[in-house]
mmCIF file of C-alpha atoms and ligand atoms in Angstrom:
data_model
loop_
_atom_site.group_PDB
_atom_site.id
_atom_site.type_symbol
_atom_site.label_atom_id
_atom_site.label_comp_id
_atom_site.label_asym_id
_atom_site.label_seq_id
_atom_site.Cartn_x
_atom_site.Cartn_y
_atom_site.Cartn_z
ATOM 1 C CA MET P 9 0.000 0.000 0.000
ATOM 2 C CA SER P 10 1.176 3.527 -0.697
ATOM 3 C CA ALA P 11 2.944 5.284 2.152
ATOM 4 C CA THR P 12 0.896 8.423 1.531
ATOM 5 C CA THR P 13 -2.549 6.892 1.558
ATOM 6 C CA VAL P 14 -4.612 6.498 4.671
ATOM 7 C CA PHE P 15 -7.508 4.100 4.411
ATOM 8 C CA SER P 16 -10.251 4.123 7.016
ATOM 9 C CA ASP P 17 -9.468 1.725 9.795
ATOM 10 C CA THR P 18 -12.615 -0.384 9.773
ATOM 11 C CA PRO P 19 -12.618 -4.059 10.737
ATOM 12 C CA VAL P 20 -13.011 -6.634 7.950
ATOM 13 C CA ILE P 21 -16.695 -7.235 7.330
ATOM 14 C CA GLU P 22 -18.008 -10.784 7.150
ATOM 15 C CA THR P 23 -19.606 -11.102 3.736
ATOM 16 C CA GLU P 24 -23.296 -11.769 4.067
ATOM 17 C CA GLU P 25 -24.477 -14.751 1.999
ATOM 18 C CA LEU P 26 -27.126 -13.606 -0.436
ATOM 19 C CA SER P 27 -29.339 -16.087 -2.235
ATOM 20 C CA TYR P 28 -30.929 -16.343 -5.645
ATOM 21 C CA THR P 29 -34.619 -16.028 -4.909
ATOM 22 C CA PRO P 30 -37.485 -15.675 -7.424
ATOM 23 C CA GLU P 31 -37.651 -11.957 -6.459
ATOM 24 C CA VAL P 32 -33.933 -11.514 -7.229
ATOM 25 C CA ALA P 33 -34.394 -13.351 -10.548
ATOM 26 C CA LYS P 34 -37.309 -11.060 -11.435
ATOM 27 C CA ARG P 35 -35.532 -7.831 -10.427
ATOM 28 C CA THR P 36 -32.350 -8.735 -12.328
ATOM 29 C CA ALA P 37 -34.000 -10.213 -15.444
ATOM 30 C CA GLY P 38 -33.372 -7.018 -17.445
ATOM 31 C CA ILE P 39 -29.691 -6.925 -16.505
ATOM 32 C CA PHE P 40 -29.275 -10.601 -17.345
ATOM 33 C CA LYS P 41 -30.837 -10.047 -20.767
ATOM 34 C CA ARG P 42 -28.311 -7.266 -21.432
ATOM 35 C CA VAL P 43 -25.250 -9.217 -20.233
ATOM 36 C CA ALA P 44 -26.311 -12.671 -21.482
ATOM 37 C CA PRO P 45 -23.692 -12.729 -24.284
ATOM 38 C CA ALA P 46 -20.981 -12.422 -21.597
ATOM 39 C CA ILE P 47 -22.494 -14.329 -18.643
ATOM 40 C CA SER P 48 -24.023 -17.798 -18.938
ATOM 41 C CA ALA P 49 -27.372 -18.873 -17.456
ATOM 42 C CA GLU P 50 -25.454 -21.325 -15.234
ATOM 43 C CA GLU P 51 -23.327 -18.507 -13.789
ATOM 44 C CA TRP P 52 -26.148 -16.036 -13.264
ATOM 45 C CA PRO P 53 -27.607 -17.478 -9.991
ATOM 46 C CA ASP P 54 -24.174 -16.955 -8.343
ATOM 47 C CA PHE P 55 -23.835 -13.352 -9.540
ATOM 48 C CA ALA P 56 -27.429 -12.106 -9.501
ATOM 49 C CA PRO P 57 -27.966 -11.697 -5.703
ATOM 50 C CA TYR P 58 -24.857 -9.477 -5.439
ATOM 51 C CA VAL P 59 -25.660 -7.588 -8.632
ATOM 52 C CA ASP P 60 -29.155 -6.962 -7.280
ATOM 53 C CA GLU P 61 -27.851 -5.711 -3.925
ATOM 54 C CA ILE P 62 -25.143 -3.550 -5.540
ATOM 55 C CA VAL P 63 -27.700 -1.923 -7.844
ATOM 56 C CA ARG P 64 -29.870 -1.154 -4.795
ATOM 57 C CA LEU P 65 -26.939 0.211 -2.776
ATOM 58 C CA LYS P 66 -25.695 2.369 -5.655
ATOM 59 C CA LYS P 67 -29.092 4.109 -5.686
ATOM 60 C CA GLU P 68 -29.198 4.442 -1.906
ATOM 61 C CA ARG P 69 -25.679 5.894 -1.695
ATOM 62 C CA ASN P 70 -25.824 7.860 -4.958
ATOM 63 C CA ALA P 71 -22.728 5.950 -6.039
ATOM 64 C CA VAL P 72 -21.061 4.960 -9.286
ATOM 65 C CA ILE P 73 -18.576 2.182 -9.964
ATOM 66 C CA LEU P 74 -15.471 2.843 -12.057
ATOM 67 C CA ALA P 75 -13.909 -0.396 -13.300
ATOM 68 C CA HIS P 76 -10.567 -1.040 -14.969
ATOM 69 C CA ASN P 77 -10.495 -3.210 -18.100
ATOM 70 C CA TYR P 78 -8.814 -6.005 -16.077
ATOM 71 C CA GLN P 79 -11.783 -6.534 -13.766
ATOM 72 C CA THR P 80 -13.659 -9.817 -14.126
ATOM 73 C CA ARG P 81 -16.699 -10.196 -16.425
ATOM 74 C CA ASP P 82 -19.277 -9.994 -13.618
ATOM 75 C CA ILE P 83 -17.931 -6.605 -12.460
ATOM 76 C CA TYR P 84 -17.122 -5.283 -15.941
ATOM 77 C CA HIS P 85 -20.486 -6.122 -17.509
ATOM 78 C CA CYS P 86 -22.991 -6.260 -14.648
ATOM 79 C CA VAL P 87 -22.284 -3.489 -12.112
ATOM 80 C CA SER P 88 -19.796 -0.959 -13.504
ATOM 81 C CA ASP P 89 -20.916 2.476 -14.718
ATOM 82 C CA ILE P 90 -17.638 3.499 -16.352
ATOM 83 C CA VAL P 91 -14.970 1.131 -17.694
ATOM 84 C CA GLY P 92 -11.626 1.984 -19.220
ATOM 85 C CA ASP P 93 -7.844 2.060 -19.126
ATOM 86 C CA SER P 94 -5.973 4.127 -16.521
ATOM 87 C CA LEU P 95 -6.111 7.255 -18.680
ATOM 88 C CA ALA P 96 -9.854 7.047 -19.360
ATOM 89 C CA LEU P 97 -10.596 6.346 -15.691
ATOM 90 C CA ALA P 98 -8.554 9.396 -14.627
ATOM 91 C CA GLN P 99 -10.237 11.572 -17.279
ATOM 92 C CA LYS P 100 -13.739 10.398 -16.448
ATOM 93 C CA ALA P 101 -13.262 10.560 -12.670
ATOM 94 C CA VAL P 102 -13.087 14.353 -12.993
ATOM 95 C CA ASP P 103 -16.686 14.618 -14.232
ATOM 96 C CA VAL P 104 -18.399 12.186 -11.868
ATOM 97 C CA GLU P 105 -21.272 13.949 -10.115
ATOM 98 C CA ALA P 106 -22.393 11.118 -7.815
ATOM 99 C CA ASP P 107 -21.514 11.451 -4.104
ATOM 100 C CA VAL P 108 -19.612 8.182 -3.920
ATOM 101 C CA ILE P 109 -17.171 6.555 -6.325
ATOM 102 C CA VAL P 110 -16.213 2.899 -5.885
ATOM 103 C CA MET P 111 -12.966 2.030 -7.648
ATOM 104 C CA ALA P 112 -13.030 -1.513 -8.982
ATOM 105 C CA GLY P 113 -9.324 -1.527 -9.690
ATOM 106 C CA VAL P 114 -6.087 -1.146 -7.750
ATOM 107 C CA HIS P 115 -5.226 1.433 -5.106
ATOM 108 C CA PHE P 116 -3.237 3.840 -7.307
ATOM 109 C CA MET P 117 -6.355 4.143 -9.484
ATOM 110 C CA ALA P 118 -8.464 4.922 -6.407
ATOM 111 C CA GLU P 119 -5.906 7.536 -5.331
ATOM 112 C CA THR P 120 -5.925 9.145 -8.776
ATOM 113 C CA THR P 121 -9.724 9.265 -8.650
ATOM 114 C CA LYS P 122 -9.642 10.973 -5.247
ATOM 115 C CA LEU P 123 -6.973 13.422 -6.438
ATOM 116 C CA MET P 124 -9.015 14.440 -9.452
ATOM 117 C CA ASN P 125 -12.396 14.594 -7.708
ATOM 118 C CA PRO P 126 -11.466 15.437 -4.107
ATOM 119 C CA THR P 127 -14.936 16.346 -2.813
ATOM 120 C CA LYS P 128 -16.310 12.865 -3.494
ATOM 121 C CA THR P 129 -16.102 9.885 -1.187
ATOM 122 C CA VAL P 130 -13.838 7.383 -2.961
ATOM 123 C CA LEU P 131 -13.978 3.769 -1.812
ATOM 124 C CA ILE P 132 -11.789 0.808 -2.669
ATOM 125 C CA PRO P 133 -13.310 -2.584 -1.805
ATOM 126 C CA ASP P 134 -9.930 -4.088 -0.851
ATOM 127 C CA PRO P 135 -7.179 -1.655 0.212
ATOM 128 C CA GLU P 136 -4.580 -4.394 -0.304
ATOM 129 C CA ALA P 137 -5.162 -4.299 -4.077
ATOM 130 C CA GLY P 138 -1.710 -2.927 -4.874
ATOM 131 C CA CYS P 139 0.650 -2.923 -7.859
ATOM 132 C CA SER P 140 4.243 -4.147 -8.176
ATOM 133 C CA LEU P 141 5.169 -1.003 -10.111
ATOM 134 C CA ALA P 142 3.776 1.325 -7.426
ATOM 135 C CA ASP P 143 5.681 -0.677 -4.808
ATOM 136 C CA SER P 144 8.972 -0.419 -6.718
ATOM 137 C CA ILE P 145 9.730 3.237 -5.947
ATOM 138 C CA THR P 146 9.365 5.746 -3.087
ATOM 139 C CA GLY P 147 9.225 9.526 -2.896
ATOM 140 C CA GLU P 148 12.741 9.520 -1.511
ATOM 141 C CA ASP P 149 13.977 7.529 -4.535
ATOM 142 C CA VAL P 150 12.547 10.230 -6.805
ATOM 143 C CA ARG P 151 14.135 13.033 -4.762
ATOM 144 C CA ASN P 152 17.493 11.228 -5.102
ATOM 145 C CA LEU P 153 17.016 10.876 -8.869
ATOM 146 C CA ARG P 154 16.377 14.603 -9.115
ATOM 147 C CA LYS P 155 19.636 15.288 -7.269
ATOM 148 C CA LYS P 156 21.502 12.862 -9.515
ATOM 149 C CA TYR P 157 20.029 14.257 -12.760
ATOM 150 C CA PRO P 158 19.466 17.984 -12.090
ATOM 151 C CA GLY P 159 17.300 19.660 -14.711
ATOM 152 C CA VAL P 160 16.069 16.394 -16.271
ATOM 153 C CA PRO P 161 12.239 16.352 -16.212
ATOM 154 C CA ILE P 162 10.663 13.453 -14.332
ATOM 155 C CA VAL P 163 7.752 11.704 -16.022
ATOM 156 C CA THR P 164 6.030 9.262 -13.704
ATOM 157 C CA TYR P 165 3.753 6.432 -14.742
ATOM 158 C CA VAL P 166 0.354 6.721 -13.001
ATOM 159 C CA ASN P 167 1.016 3.290 -11.477
ATOM 160 C CA THR P 168 2.691 5.003 -8.504
ATOM 161 C CA SER P 169 1.867 6.353 -5.052
ATOM 162 C CA VAL P 170 0.687 9.902 -4.460
ATOM 163 C CA GLU P 171 4.023 10.769 -2.863
ATOM 164 C CA VAL P 172 5.909 9.651 -5.981
ATOM 165 C CA LYS P 173 3.531 11.623 -8.199
ATOM 166 C CA ALA P 174 4.088 14.673 -5.974
ATOM 167 C CA GLU P 175 7.844 14.484 -6.611
ATOM 168 C CA SER P 176 7.346 14.327 -10.403
ATOM 169 C CA ASP P 177 6.873 16.967 -13.068
ATOM 170 C CA ILE P 178 4.141 15.186 -14.986
ATOM 171 C CA CYS P 179 2.427 11.790 -15.097
ATOM 172 C CA CYS P 180 1.787 9.494 -18.044
ATOM 173 C CA THR P 181 -0.085 6.269 -18.751
ATOM 174 C CA SER P 182 0.594 3.490 -21.231
ATOM 175 C CA GLY P 183 -1.852 5.272 -23.548
ATOM 176 C CA ASN P 184 0.041 8.564 -23.799
ATOM 177 C CA ALA P 185 3.653 7.961 -22.662
ATOM 178 C CA VAL P 186 5.330 8.841 -25.996
ATOM 179 C CA LYS P 187 3.167 11.940 -26.382
ATOM 180 C CA ILE P 188 3.895 13.134 -22.840
ATOM 181 C CA VAL P 189 7.654 12.571 -23.189
ATOM 182 C CA GLU P 190 7.737 14.485 -26.484
ATOM 183 C CA SER P 191 5.487 17.265 -25.165
ATOM 184 C CA LEU P 192 8.301 18.369 -22.836
ATOM 185 C CA GLY P 193 10.490 19.520 -25.737
ATOM 186 C CA VAL P 194 13.771 18.301 -24.191
ATOM 187 C CA ASP P 195 16.481 15.828 -25.258
ATOM 188 C CA ARG P 196 16.449 13.705 -22.127
ATOM 189 C CA VAL P 197 13.780 12.643 -19.603
ATOM 190 C CA LEU P 198 13.469 10.296 -16.676
ATOM 191 C CA LEU P 199 10.516 7.942 -17.302
ATOM 192 C CA ILE P 200 9.915 5.964 -14.121
ATOM 193 C CA PRO P 201 9.411 3.428 -12.603
ATOM 194 C CA ASP P 202 8.688 0.823 -15.346
ATOM 195 C CA ARG P 203 11.903 -0.066 -17.142
ATOM 196 C CA PHE P 204 10.037 -1.973 -19.874
ATOM 197 C CA LEU P 205 7.589 0.839 -20.606
ATOM 198 C CA ALA P 206 10.610 3.155 -20.718
ATOM 199 C CA ALA P 207 12.448 0.870 -23.184
ATOM 200 C CA ASN P 208 9.336 0.596 -25.363
ATOM 201 C CA VAL P 209 8.889 4.376 -25.385
ATOM 202 C CA ALA P 210 12.604 4.834 -26.179
ATOM 203 C CA ALA P 211 12.089 2.682 -29.284
ATOM 204 C CA GLU P 212 9.475 5.159 -30.554
ATOM 205 C CA THR P 213 11.153 8.498 -29.877
ATOM 206 C CA ASN P 214 14.439 10.341 -30.324
ATOM 207 C CA VAL P 215 14.257 11.633 -26.740
ATOM 208 C CA GLU P 216 16.835 9.912 -24.521
ATOM 209 C CA ILE P 217 15.026 7.970 -21.786
ATOM 210 C CA LEU P 218 16.479 7.265 -18.353
ATOM 211 C CA THR P 219 14.515 4.964 -16.107
ATOM 212 C CA TRP P 220 14.165 2.925 -12.893
ATOM 213 C CA ALA P 221 14.254 -0.822 -12.200
ATOM 214 C CA GLY P 222 10.504 -1.349 -11.699
ATOM 215 C CA GLU P 223 8.532 -4.070 -13.486
ATOM 216 C CA CYS P 224 4.934 -5.199 -13.664
ATOM 217 C CA GLU P 225 4.858 -8.661 -12.139
ATOM 218 C CA VAL P 226 2.213 -9.738 -14.668
ATOM 219 C CA HIS P 227 3.748 -8.474 -17.920
ATOM 220 C CA GLU P 228 7.426 -9.150 -17.161
ATOM 221 C CA ARG P 229 6.666 -12.902 -17.366
ATOM 222 C CA PHE P 230 5.830 -12.855 -21.076
ATOM 223 C CA THR P 231 8.626 -13.903 -23.435
ATOM 224 C CA ALA P 232 9.355 -13.501 -27.145
ATOM 225 C CA GLN P 233 9.586 -17.313 -27.355
ATOM 226 C CA GLN P 234 5.946 -17.525 -26.280
ATOM 227 C CA VAL P 235 4.993 -15.233 -29.150
ATOM 228 C CA THR P 236 7.044 -17.333 -31.604
ATOM 229 C CA GLN P 237 5.345 -20.506 -30.348
ATOM 230 C CA LEU P 238 1.934 -18.851 -30.594
ATOM 231 C CA ARG P 239 2.569 -17.915 -34.226
ATOM 232 C CA LYS P 240 3.724 -21.478 -35.007
ATOM 233 C CA GLU P 241 0.511 -22.914 -33.550
ATOM 234 C CA HIS P 242 -1.762 -20.189 -34.965
ATOM 235 C CA PRO P 243 -0.226 -18.835 -38.199
ATOM 236 C CA ASP P 244 -3.075 -16.309 -38.685
ATOM 237 C CA VAL P 245 -2.963 -14.863 -35.181
ATOM 238 C CA THR P 246 -2.663 -11.100 -34.606
ATOM 239 C CA VAL P 247 -0.578 -10.446 -31.498
ATOM 240 C CA LEU P 248 -1.292 -7.386 -29.322
ATOM 241 C CA ALA P 249 1.076 -6.662 -26.434
ATOM 242 C CA HIS P 250 0.805 -4.205 -23.563
ATOM 243 C CA PRO P 251 3.806 -1.785 -23.339
ATOM 244 C CA GLU P 252 4.613 -3.077 -19.835
ATOM 245 C CA CYS P 253 5.886 -6.259 -21.583
ATOM 246 C CA PRO P 254 9.643 -6.647 -22.197
ATOM 247 C CA PRO P 255 10.731 -4.867 -25.427
ATOM 248 C CA GLU P 256 11.462 -8.135 -27.272
ATOM 249 C CA VAL P 257 7.816 -9.163 -26.695
ATOM 250 C CA VAL P 258 6.551 -5.816 -27.994
ATOM 251 C CA GLU P 259 8.883 -6.140 -31.006
ATOM 252 C CA ALA P 260 7.497 -9.593 -31.750
ATOM 253 C CA ALA P 261 3.892 -8.314 -31.561
ATOM 254 C CA ASP P 262 1.823 -6.722 -34.343
ATOM 255 C CA TYR P 263 0.626 -3.854 -32.157
ATOM 256 C CA SER P 264 1.341 -2.447 -28.714
ATOM 257 C CA GLY P 265 -0.926 -0.127 -26.761
ATOM 258 C CA SER P 266 -2.805 0.495 -23.546
ATOM 259 C CA THR P 267 -5.643 -1.796 -22.572
ATOM 260 C CA ALA P 268 -8.074 0.599 -24.282
ATOM 261 C CA GLY P 269 -5.801 0.704 -27.343
ATOM 262 C CA MET P 270 -5.899 -3.086 -27.560
ATOM 263 C CA ILE P 271 -9.693 -3.158 -27.187
ATOM 264 C CA ASN P 272 -10.069 -0.521 -29.915
ATOM 265 C CA PHE P 273 -7.727 -2.477 -32.198
ATOM 266 C CA VAL P 274 -9.907 -5.597 -31.872
ATOM 267 C CA THR P 275 -13.179 -3.684 -32.271
ATOM 268 C CA ASP P 276 -12.022 -1.621 -35.273
ATOM 269 C CA ARG P 277 -9.787 -4.078 -37.140
ATOM 270 C CA LYS P 278 -11.739 -7.256 -36.319
ATOM 271 C CA PRO P 279 -8.811 -9.708 -36.572
ATOM 272 C CA LYS P 280 -9.818 -13.333 -37.282
ATOM 273 C CA GLU P 281 -7.665 -14.605 -34.417
ATOM 274 C CA VAL P 282 -6.097 -12.486 -31.695
ATOM 275 C CA ALA P 283 -3.790 -13.055 -28.728
ATOM 276 C CA LEU P 284 -3.804 -10.351 -26.048
ATOM 277 C CA ILE P 285 -0.423 -10.393 -24.311
ATOM 278 C CA THR P 286 -1.711 -8.877 -21.114
ATOM 279 C CA GLU P 287 -3.866 -9.642 -18.073
ATOM 280 C CA CYS P 288 -6.255 -12.517 -18.740
ATOM 281 C CA SER P 289 -9.595 -11.010 -17.767
ATOM 282 C CA MET P 290 -9.572 -8.413 -20.532
ATOM 283 C CA GLY P 291 -9.966 -11.000 -23.309
ATOM 284 C CA ASP P 292 -12.875 -12.559 -21.434
ATOM 285 C CA ASN P 293 -14.507 -9.129 -21.093
ATOM 286 C CA ILE P 294 -14.419 -8.260 -24.772
ATOM 287 C CA ALA P 295 -14.850 -11.711 -26.359
ATOM 288 C CA SER P 296 -18.657 -11.519 -26.282
ATOM 289 C CA GLN P 297 -18.674 -8.120 -28.032
ATOM 290 C CA ASN P 298 -16.416 -9.457 -30.792
ATOM 291 C CA PRO P 299 -18.053 -12.735 -31.834
ATOM 292 C CA ASP P 300 -16.198 -12.907 -35.179
ATOM 293 C CA THR P 301 -12.786 -12.882 -33.491
ATOM 294 C CA THR P 302 -11.274 -15.990 -31.906
ATOM 295 C CA PHE P 303 -9.339 -15.146 -28.750
ATOM 296 C CA ILE P 304 -6.227 -17.284 -28.228
ATOM 297 C CA ARG P 305 -5.626 -17.406 -24.484
ATOM 298 C CA SER P 306 -2.029 -16.553 -23.667
ATOM 299 C CA CYS P 307 -2.183 -14.456 -20.579
ATOM 300 C CA ASN P 308 -1.454 -14.036 -16.867
ATOM 301 C CA LEU P 309 -3.681 -12.864 -14.028
ATOM 302 C CA CYS P 310 -2.970 -9.795 -11.879
ATOM 303 C CA PRO P 311 -3.349 -10.931 -8.255
ATOM 304 C CA HIS P 312 -4.081 -7.336 -7.189
ATOM 305 C CA MET P 313 -6.902 -6.737 -9.659
ATOM 306 C CA GLN P 314 -8.312 -10.127 -8.668
ATOM 307 C CA ARG P 315 -8.769 -8.984 -5.067
ATOM 308 C CA ILE P 316 -11.840 -7.017 -6.117
ATOM 309 C CA ASN P 317 -15.045 -9.042 -6.429
ATOM 310 C CA LEU P 318 -18.822 -8.601 -6.303
ATOM 311 C CA MET P 319 -18.904 -9.479 -2.606
ATOM 312 C CA ASN P 320 -16.415 -6.872 -1.466
ATOM 313 C CA ILE P 321 -17.949 -4.236 -3.769
ATOM 314 C CA CYS P 322 -21.248 -4.977 -2.035
ATOM 315 C CA ASP P 323 -19.640 -4.720 1.427
ATOM 316 C CA SER P 324 -17.857 -1.558 0.422
ATOM 317 C CA LEU P 325 -21.127 0.176 -0.471
ATOM 318 C CA LYS P 326 -22.926 -1.211 2.554
ATOM 319 C CA THR P 327 -20.306 -0.113 5.098
ATOM 320 C CA MET P 328 -18.786 2.807 3.148
ATOM 321 C CA THR P 329 -15.325 1.268 3.379
ATOM 322 C CA HIS P 330 -12.475 1.545 2.612
ATOM 323 C CA GLU P 331 -12.373 5.272 2.154
ATOM 324 C CA VAL P 332 -9.355 6.665 0.327
ATOM 325 C CA THR P 333 -7.788 9.804 1.741
ATOM 326 C CA ILE P 334 -4.711 11.614 0.488
ATOM 327 C CA ASN P 335 -1.901 12.995 2.615
ATOM 328 C CA PRO P 336 -2.334 16.815 2.362
ATOM 329 C CA GLU P 337 1.439 17.180 2.220
ATOM 330 C CA HIS P 338 1.483 15.574 -1.236
ATOM 331 C CA GLU P 339 -1.991 16.294 -2.533
ATOM 332 C CA ASP P 340 -1.587 19.545 -4.499
ATOM 333 C CA ARG P 341 1.707 18.607 -6.167
ATOM 334 C CA ALA P 342 0.451 15.135 -7.104
ATOM 335 C CA ARG P 343 -2.759 16.590 -8.545
ATOM 336 C CA LEU P 344 -0.731 19.040 -10.617
ATOM 337 C CA ALA P 345 1.333 16.193 -12.123
ATOM 338 C CA VAL P 346 -1.852 14.314 -13.108
ATOM 339 C CA GLN P 347 -3.567 17.492 -14.337
ATOM 340 C CA ARG P 348 -0.562 18.346 -16.543
ATOM 341 C CA MET P 349 -0.896 14.888 -18.084
ATOM 342 C CA LEU P 350 -4.624 15.341 -18.725
ATOM 343 C CA ASP P 351 -3.980 18.772 -20.267
ATOM 344 C CA ALA P 352 -1.266 17.367 -22.535
ATOM 345 C CA SER P 353 -3.382 14.352 -23.601
HETATM 346 P P1 13P D 23 -3.706 0.635 -18.847
HETATM 347 O O1 13P D 23 -3.523 2.061 -18.495
HETATM 348 O O2 13P D 23 -3.190 0.286 -20.206
HETATM 349 O O3 13P D 23 -5.127 0.211 -18.658
HETATM 350 O O4 13P D 23 -2.792 -0.245 -17.885
HETATM 351 C C1 13P D 23 -2.926 -0.253 -16.509
HETATM 352 C C2 13P D 23 -2.223 -1.394 -15.935
HETATM 353 O O5 13P D 23 -2.118 -1.512 -14.733
HETATM 354 C C3 13P D 23 -1.657 -2.359 -16.838
HETATM 355 O O6 13P D 23 -1.027 -3.355 -16.152
HETATM 356 FE FE1 SF4 D 24 0.211 -3.315 -11.517
HETATM 357 FE FE2 SF4 D 24 0.851 -5.104 -13.358
HETATM 358 FE FE3 SF4 D 24 -1.319 -5.486 -11.904
HETATM 359 FE FE4 SF4 D 24 -1.248 -3.542 -13.753
HETATM 360 S S1 SF4 D 24 -1.153 -5.735 -14.101
HETATM 361 S S2 SF4 D 24 -2.021 -3.366 -11.667
HETATM 362 S S3 SF4 D 24 0.887 -2.881 -13.594
HETATM 363 S S4 SF4 D 24 0.803 -5.444 -11.146
#
């Protein structure tokens, strides 16, 4: 968990068992009809009682649910109000008018939401939903980098704590990293903390990129050999890789982009067969909307994203936990770094 974030100190709530009654079936029939391409009739009795309760609680609390593209199908299709990549979630968080925002994602996303819409109550269903990249660097590390490279602008990936953002000049996401780096109009930048994202950006720009030794524990496991094997077994496959993958994986792919970039590629270009070299749940989420594309499963799960589920979203709304607060010492500077990114996007 980020050193600068204070989550409310409420005891863990025992999840109440909800059952699939005829009333629940009746109340959720419309939702099931809408999500039926993505959720089977066999699965629905397990999901429906929580979906029903979450829908009720969202009304009662005047709440909306923001969900990252890596959330599971039940969350992505049945209860979320806004879905997207990190950039879209940050952009859309600004305009949310509801009183309460539940972040179905990891804690840096909840922090960014709170930064950009500070008057709202922002909840994260499991405060332990972290990120290996955010854990790889501290505010002090960034202050030391600034001393070591005076005058070199510091671009920080949004997958970082508020304190790290506060020490940076500007943030970026996987969807705008090249654009942000080039917007600074300098020959050399520090792009931290993901060394693979930095290497992939360096391959697309003439700006010299210095970086940090952080890695995403999900994407660093993919190898170029896996892509070669995939192409041997599926000669027609189109390979899309997230820029957090090692550069040799991105080189071996047909396209690299943020999670939203990959979704748009599939929706617009309609490849016959596609392999998404990224977190597993995303392919499951978009398969039903792209029935003419065969999805070749070659992916890893993010243990942090997987901590969020229908039950803890339900508990979160019921008990108004876990509330995200930002250390005032870092708040304004961190917000400025994110706002600069949004302005430059
Ligand atoms: P996107 O911004 O591409 O959605 O990526 C976020 C992330 O955590 C990828 O691992
Ligand atoms: Fe962090 Fe990687 Fe999980 Fe994304 S997939 S939240 S970068 S650990």
